[in-house]
CSV table of N, CA, C and O and ligand atoms in Angstrom, one decimal:
chain,number,residue,atom,x,y,z
A,1,MET,N,-9.4,-4.2,9.9
A,1,MET,CA,-8.9,-3.6,11.2
A,1,MET,C,-7.4,-3.2,11.1
A,1,MET,O,-6.6,-3.9,10.5
A,2,LYS,N,-7.1,-2.1,11.6
A,2,LYS,CA,-5.8,-1.6,11.6
A,2,LYS,C,-5.0,-2.0,12.8
A,2,LYS,O,-5.5,-2.4,13.9
A,3,MET,N,-3.7,-2.1,12.6
A,3,MET,CA,-2.8,-2.4,13.7
A,3,MET,C,-1.9,-1.2,13.9
A,3,MET,O,-1.4,-0.6,13.0
A,4,CYS,N,-1.6,-0.9,15.1
A,4,CYS,CA,-0.7,0.3,15.4
A,4,CYS,C,0.7,0.0,14.8
A,4,CYS,O,1.3,-1.0,15.1
A,5,ILE,N,1.2,1.0,14.0
A,5,ILE,CA,2.5,0.8,13.4
A,5,ILE,C,3.6,0.9,14.4
A,5,ILE,O,4.7,0.5,14.1
A,6,ALA,N,3.3,1.5,15.6
A,6,ALA,CA,4.4,1.8,16.5
A,6,ALA,C,4.5,0.8,17.6
A,6,ALA,O,5.6,0.7,18.3
A,7,CYS,N,3.4,0.0,17.9
A,7,CYS,CA,3.5,-0.9,19.0
A,7,CYS,C,2.8,-2.3,18.7
A,7,CYS,O,2.9,-3.2,19.4
A,8,GLY,N,2.1,-2.3,17.6
A,8,GLY,CA,1.5,-3.6,17.1
A,8,GLY,C,0.1,-3.9,17.7
A,8,GLY,O,-0.5,-4.9,17.5
A,9,MET,N,-0.4,-3.0,18.5
A,9,MET,CA,-1.7,-3.2,19.1
A,9,MET,C,-2.8,-3.1,18.1
A,9,MET,O,-2.8,-2.2,17.3
A,10,PRO,N,-3.7,-4.1,18.1
A,10,PRO,CA,-4.9,-4.0,17.2
A,10,PRO,C,-5.8,-2.8,17.6
A,10,PRO,O,-6.0,-2.6,18.8
A,11,MET,N,-6.1,-2.0,16.6
A,11,MET,CA,-7.0,-0.8,16.9
A,11,MET,C,-8.4,-1.2,16.6
A,11,MET,O,-8.8,-1.1,15.4
A,12,THR,N,-9.2,-1.6,17.5
A,12,THR,CA,-10.5,-2.2,17.2
A,12,THR,C,-11.6,-1.1,17.3
A,12,THR,O,-12.7,-1.3,16.8
A,13,CYS,N,-11.4,-0.1,18.1
A,13,CYS,CA,-12.5,0.9,18.2
A,13,CYS,C,-11.9,2.3,18.2
A,13,CYS,O,-10.7,2.5,18.3
A,14,ILE,N,-12.8,3.3,18.0
A,14,ILE,CA,-12.4,4.6,17.8
A,14,ILE,C,-11.6,5.1,19.1
A,14,ILE,O,-10.7,6.0,19.0
A,15,ALA,N,-11.9,4.6,20.2
A,15,ALA,CA,-11.2,5.0,21.4
A,15,ALA,C,-9.8,4.6,21.5
A,15,ALA,O,-9.0,5.1,22.3
A,16,ASP,N,-9.4,3.7,20.6
A,16,ASP,CA,-8.0,3.3,20.5
A,16,ASP,C,-7.1,4.3,19.7
A,16,ASP,O,-5.9,4.2,19.8
A,17,TYR,N,-7.8,5.2,19.0
A,17,TYR,CA,-7.1,6.1,18.2
A,17,TYR,C,-6.7,7.4,18.9
A,17,TYR,O,-7.5,7.8,19.8
A,18,PRO,N,-5.6,8.0,18.6
A,18,PRO,CA,-5.2,9.3,19.3
A,18,PRO,C,-6.2,10.4,18.9
A,18,PRO,O,-6.5,10.6,17.7
A,19,LEU,N,-6.8,11.0,19.9
A,19,LEU,CA,-7.8,12.1,19.7
A,19,LEU,C,-9.0,11.6,18.8
A,19,LEU,O,-9.6,12.4,18.1
A,20,HIS,N,-9.2,10.3,18.9
A,20,HIS,CA,-10.3,9.7,18.1
A,20,HIS,C,-10.2,9.9,16.6
A,20,HIS,O,-11.2,10.0,15.9
A,21,ASP,N,-9.0,10.1,16.1
A,21,ASP,CA,-8.7,10.3,14.7
A,21,ASP,C,-8.4,9.0,14.0
A,21,ASP,O,-7.4,8.5,14.1
A,22,LEU,N,-9.4,8.6,13.2
A,22,LEU,CA,-9.3,7.3,12.5
A,22,LEU,C,-8.3,7.3,11.4
A,22,LEU,O,-8.0,6.3,10.8
A,23,SER,N,-7.9,8.5,11.0
A,23,SER,CA,-6.9,8.5,9.9
A,23,SER,C,-5.5,8.2,10.4
A,23,SER,O,-4.6,7.9,9.6
A,24,LYS,N,-5.3,8.1,11.7
A,24,LYS,CA,-4.0,7.8,12.2
A,24,LYS,C,-3.7,6.3,12.1
A,24,LYS,O,-4.6,5.5,12.2
A,25,ASN,N,-2.4,6.0,12.0
A,25,ASN,CA,-2.0,4.6,11.9
A,25,ASN,C,-1.4,4.1,13.2
A,25,ASN,O,-0.9,3.0,13.3
A,26,TYR,N,-1.4,4.9,14.2
A,26,TYR,CA,-0.9,4.5,15.5
A,26,TYR,C,-1.9,4.7,16.6
A,26,TYR,O,-2.9,5.5,16.4
A,27,CYS,N,-1.7,4.0,17.7
A,27,CYS,CA,-2.8,4.1,18.8
A,27,CYS,C,-2.5,5.2,19.8
A,27,CYS,O,-1.5,5.9,19.7
A,28,LYS,N,-3.5,5.4,20.6
A,28,LYS,CA,-3.4,6.5,21.6
A,28,LYS,C,-2.2,6.3,22.6
A,28,LYS,O,-1.7,7.3,23.1
A,29,TYR,N,-1.8,5.1,22.8
A,29,TYR,CA,-0.7,4.8,23.7
A,29,TYR,C,0.7,5.3,23.0
A,29,TYR,O,1.7,5.4,23.7
A,30,CYS,N,0.7,5.4,21.7
A,30,CYS,CA,1.9,5.8,21.0
A,30,CYS,C,1.8,7.3,20.6
A,30,CYS,O,2.6,7.7,19.8
A,31,ALA,N,0.8,8.0,21.1
A,31,ALA,CA,0.7,9.4,20.7
A,31,ALA,C,0.9,10.3,21.9
A,31,ALA,O,0.6,9.9,23.1
A,32,HIS,N,1.3,11.5,21.7
A,32,HIS,CA,1.4,12.5,22.7
A,32,HIS,C,0.0,13.1,22.9
A,32,HIS,O,-0.9,12.8,22.1
A,33,GLU,N,-0.1,14.0,23.9
A,33,GLU,CA,-1.4,14.5,24.1
A,33,GLU,C,-2.0,15.3,22.9
A,33,GLU,O,-3.2,15.5,22.8
A,34,ASP,N,-1.1,15.9,22.1
A,34,ASP,CA,-1.5,16.7,21.0
A,34,ASP,C,-1.8,15.8,19.8
A,34,ASP,O,-2.1,16.3,18.7
A,35,GLY,N,-1.6,14.5,19.9
A,35,GLY,CA,-2.0,13.5,18.8
A,35,GLY,C,-0.8,13.2,17.9
A,35,GLY,O,-0.9,12.3,17.1
A,36,SER,N,0.4,13.8,18.2
A,36,SER,CA,1.5,13.4,17.3
A,36,SER,C,2.2,12.1,17.9
A,36,SER,O,2.0,11.8,19.0
A,37,MET,N,2.8,11.4,17.0
A,37,MET,CA,3.4,10.1,17.3
A,37,MET,C,4.6,10.2,18.2
A,37,MET,O,5.4,11.1,18.0
A,38,LYS,N,4.7,9.3,19.2
A,38,LYS,CA,5.9,9.3,20.0
A,38,LYS,C,7.1,8.9,19.2
A,38,LYS,O,7.0,8.2,18.2
A,39,SER,N,8.3,9.2,19.7
A,39,SER,CA,9.6,8.8,19.1
A,39,SER,C,9.9,7.4,19.4
A,39,SER,O,9.4,6.8,20.4
A,40,PHE,N,10.9,6.9,18.7
A,40,PHE,CA,11.4,5.5,19.0
A,40,PHE,C,11.9,5.4,20.4
A,40,PHE,O,11.6,4.5,21.1
A,41,ASP,N,12.7,6.4,20.8
A,41,ASP,CA,13.2,6.4,22.2
A,41,ASP,C,12.1,6.3,23.2
A,41,ASP,O,12.3,5.6,24.2
A,42,GLU,N,11.1,7.1,23.0
A,42,GLU,CA,10.0,7.1,24.0
A,42,GLU,C,9.3,5.7,24.1
A,42,GLU,O,9.1,5.2,25.2
A,43,LYS,N,9.1,5.1,22.9
A,43,LYS,CA,8.4,3.8,22.9
A,43,LYS,C,9.4,2.8,23.4
A,43,LYS,O,9.0,1.8,24.2
A,44,TRP,N,10.6,2.9,23.1
A,44,TRP,CA,11.6,1.9,23.6
A,44,TRP,C,11.7,1.9,25.1
A,44,TRP,O,11.6,0.8,25.7
A,45,GLN,N,11.7,3.1,25.7
A,45,GLN,CA,11.7,3.2,27.1
A,45,GLN,C,10.4,2.5,27.7
A,45,GLN,O,10.5,1.8,28.7
A,46,GLU,N,9.3,2.8,27.2
A,46,GLU,CA,8.0,2.3,27.7
A,46,GLU,C,8.0,0.8,27.6
A,46,GLU,O,7.6,0.1,28.5
A,47,VAL,N,8.3,0.3,26.4
A,47,VAL,CA,8.2,-1.2,26.2
A,47,VAL,C,9.3,-1.9,27.1
A,47,VAL,O,9.0,-2.9,27.7
A,48,THR,N,10.4,-1.3,27.3
A,48,THR,CA,11.4,-1.9,28.1
A,48,THR,C,10.9,-2.0,29.6
A,48,THR,O,11.0,-3.1,30.2
A,49,LEU,N,10.4,-0.9,30.1
A,49,LEU,CA,9.9,-1.0,31.5
A,49,LEU,C,8.7,-2.0,31.6
A,49,LEU,O,8.7,-2.7,32.6
A,50,ARG,N,7.8,-2.0,30.6
A,50,ARG,CA,6.7,-2.9,30.7
A,50,ARG,C,7.2,-4.4,30.6
A,50,ARG,O,6.8,-5.3,31.4
A,51,TYR,N,8.2,-4.6,29.7
A,51,TYR,CA,8.7,-6.0,29.5
A,51,TYR,C,9.4,-6.4,30.8
A,51,TYR,O,9.2,-7.6,31.2
A,52,ALA,N,10.2,-5.6,31.4
A,52,ALA,CA,11.0,-5.9,32.6
A,52,ALA,C,10.0,-6.3,33.7
A,52,ALA,O,10.3,-7.2,34.5
A,53,LYS,N,8.9,-5.6,33.8
A,53,LYS,CA,8.0,-5.8,34.9
A,53,LYS,C,7.2,-7.1,34.6
A,53,LYS,O,7.1,-8.0,35.5
A,54,ASN,N,6.7,-7.2,33.4
A,54,ASN,CA,5.8,-8.4,33.1
A,54,ASN,C,6.6,-9.7,33.1
A,54,ASN,O,6.0,-10.8,33.4
A,55,HIS,N,7.8,-9.7,32.6
A,55,HIS,CA,8.6,-10.9,32.5
A,55,HIS,C,9.6,-11.1,33.6
A,55,HIS,O,10.4,-12.1,33.6
A,56,ASN,N,9.7,-10.1,34.5
A,56,ASN,CA,10.6,-10.2,35.6
A,56,ASN,C,12.1,-10.4,35.2
A,56,ASN,O,12.7,-11.3,35.7
A,57,VAL,N,12.5,-9.7,34.2
A,57,VAL,CA,13.9,-9.8,33.7
A,57,VAL,C,14.7,-8.5,34.1
A,57,VAL,O,14.1,-7.5,34.4
A,58,ASP,N,16.0,-8.6,34.0
A,58,ASP,CA,16.8,-7.4,34.3
A,58,ASP,C,16.6,-6.3,33.2
A,58,ASP,O,16.4,-6.7,32.0
A,59,TYR,N,16.9,-5.1,33.6
A,59,TYR,CA,16.7,-4.0,32.7
A,59,TYR,C,17.4,-4.1,31.3
A,59,TYR,O,16.8,-3.9,30.3
A,60,PRO,N,18.7,-4.5,31.4
A,60,PRO,CA,19.4,-4.5,30.1
A,60,PRO,C,18.9,-5.6,29.1
A,60,PRO,O,18.8,-5.4,27.9
A,61,ILE,N,18.4,-6.7,29.7
A,61,ILE,CA,17.8,-7.8,28.9
A,61,ILE,C,16.5,-7.3,28.3
A,61,ILE,O,16.2,-7.4,27.1
A,62,ALA,N,15.7,-6.6,29.1
A,62,ALA,CA,14.4,-6.1,28.7
A,62,ALA,C,14.6,-5.0,27.6
A,62,ALA,O,13.9,-5.0,26.6
A,63,LYS,N,15.7,-4.2,27.7
A,63,LYS,CA,16.0,-3.2,26.8
A,63,LYS,C,16.3,-3.8,25.4
A,63,LYS,O,15.8,-3.3,24.4
A,64,GLN,N,17.1,-4.8,25.4
A,64,GLN,CA,17.5,-5.5,24.2
A,64,GLN,C,16.3,-6.2,23.5
A,64,GLN,O,16.1,-6.1,22.3
A,65,THR,N,15.4,-6.8,24.3
A,65,THR,CA,14.3,-7.5,23.8
A,65,THR,C,13.3,-6.5,23.3
A,65,THR,O,12.7,-6.7,22.2
A,66,ALA,N,13.1,-5.4,24.0
A,66,ALA,CA,12.2,-4.3,23.5
A,66,ALA,C,12.7,-3.8,22.2
A,66,ALA,O,11.8,-3.5,21.3
A,67,TYR,N,13.9,-3.7,22.0
A,67,TYR,CA,14.5,-3.2,20.7
A,67,TYR,C,14.1,-4.1,19.6
A,67,TYR,O,13.6,-3.7,18.5
A,68,VAL,N,14.3,-5.4,19.8
A,68,VAL,CA,13.9,-6.4,18.8
A,68,VAL,C,12.4,-6.4,18.5
A,68,VAL,O,12.0,-6.4,17.3
A,69,ILE,N,11.6,-6.2,19.5
A,69,ILE,CA,10.2,-6.2,19.3
A,69,ILE,C,9.8,-5.0,18.5
A,69,ILE,O,9.1,-5.1,17.5
A,70,LEU,N,10.3,-3.8,18.8
A,70,LEU,CA,10.0,-2.6,18.1
A,70,LEU,C,10.5,-2.6,16.7
A,70,LEU,O,9.8,-2.0,15.8
A,71,LYS,N,11.6,-3.1,16.5
A,71,LYS,CA,12.2,-3.1,15.1
A,71,LYS,C,11.4,-3.9,14.1
A,71,LYS,O,11.6,-3.8,12.9
A,72,LYS,N,10.5,-4.8,14.6
A,72,LYS,CA,9.7,-5.6,13.7
A,72,LYS,C,8.5,-4.8,13.3
A,72,LYS,O,7.7,-5.2,12.4
A,73,LEU,N,8.2,-3.7,13.9
A,73,LEU,CA,7.0,-2.9,13.6
A,73,LEU,C,7.2,-1.9,12.5
A,73,LEU,O,8.3,-1.4,12.4
A,74,PRO,N,6.2,-1.7,11.7
A,74,PRO,CA,6.4,-0.8,10.5
A,74,PRO,C,6.9,0.6,10.8
A,74,PRO,O,7.7,1.1,10.0
A,75,ALA,N,6.6,1.2,11.9
A,75,ALA,CA,7.0,2.5,12.2
A,75,ALA,C,8.5,2.7,12.3
A,75,ALA,O,9.1,3.7,12.1
A,76,TRP,N,9.2,1.6,12.8
A,76,TRP,CA,10.6,1.7,13.1
A,76,TRP,C,11.5,0.9,12.2
A,76,TRP,O,12.7,0.8,12.4
A,77,LYS,N,11.0,0.2,11.3
A,77,LYS,CA,11.7,-0.7,10.4
A,77,LYS,C,12.9,0.0,9.7
A,77,LYS,O,14.0,-0.5,9.7
A,78,ARG,N,12.6,1.1,9.2
A,78,ARG,CA,13.6,1.8,8.3
A,78,ARG,C,14.5,2.8,9.1
A,78,ARG,O,15.6,3.1,8.7
A,79,GLN,N,14.0,3.2,10.3
A,79,GLN,CA,14.8,4.1,11.1
A,79,GLN,C,15.9,3.3,11.9
A,79,GLN,O,15.6,2.2,12.2
A,80,TRP,N,16.9,3.9,12.2
A,80,TRP,CA,18.0,3.4,13.0
A,80,TRP,C,18.7,2.2,12.3
A,80,TRP,O,18.4,1.1,12.5
B,1,ZN,ZN1,0.6,1.9,19.6
């Protein structure tokens, strides 16, 4: 089973893949409508908002935490 390189989500079925393309290493949530992978900034923003909502923390804290979470993932390890 593959794990999304950009968000860490397990990709368990074909529906999790962008455009149902099993050759991709990232999930549909990390892809644009055309199937290309989202940028670090886009994912950072998404994870920040989700984290702030789920954990009820302030935006700056969520942003910092989201950065740490994302930097552990293969897609973003070497960038930035
Ligand atoms: Zn993903």
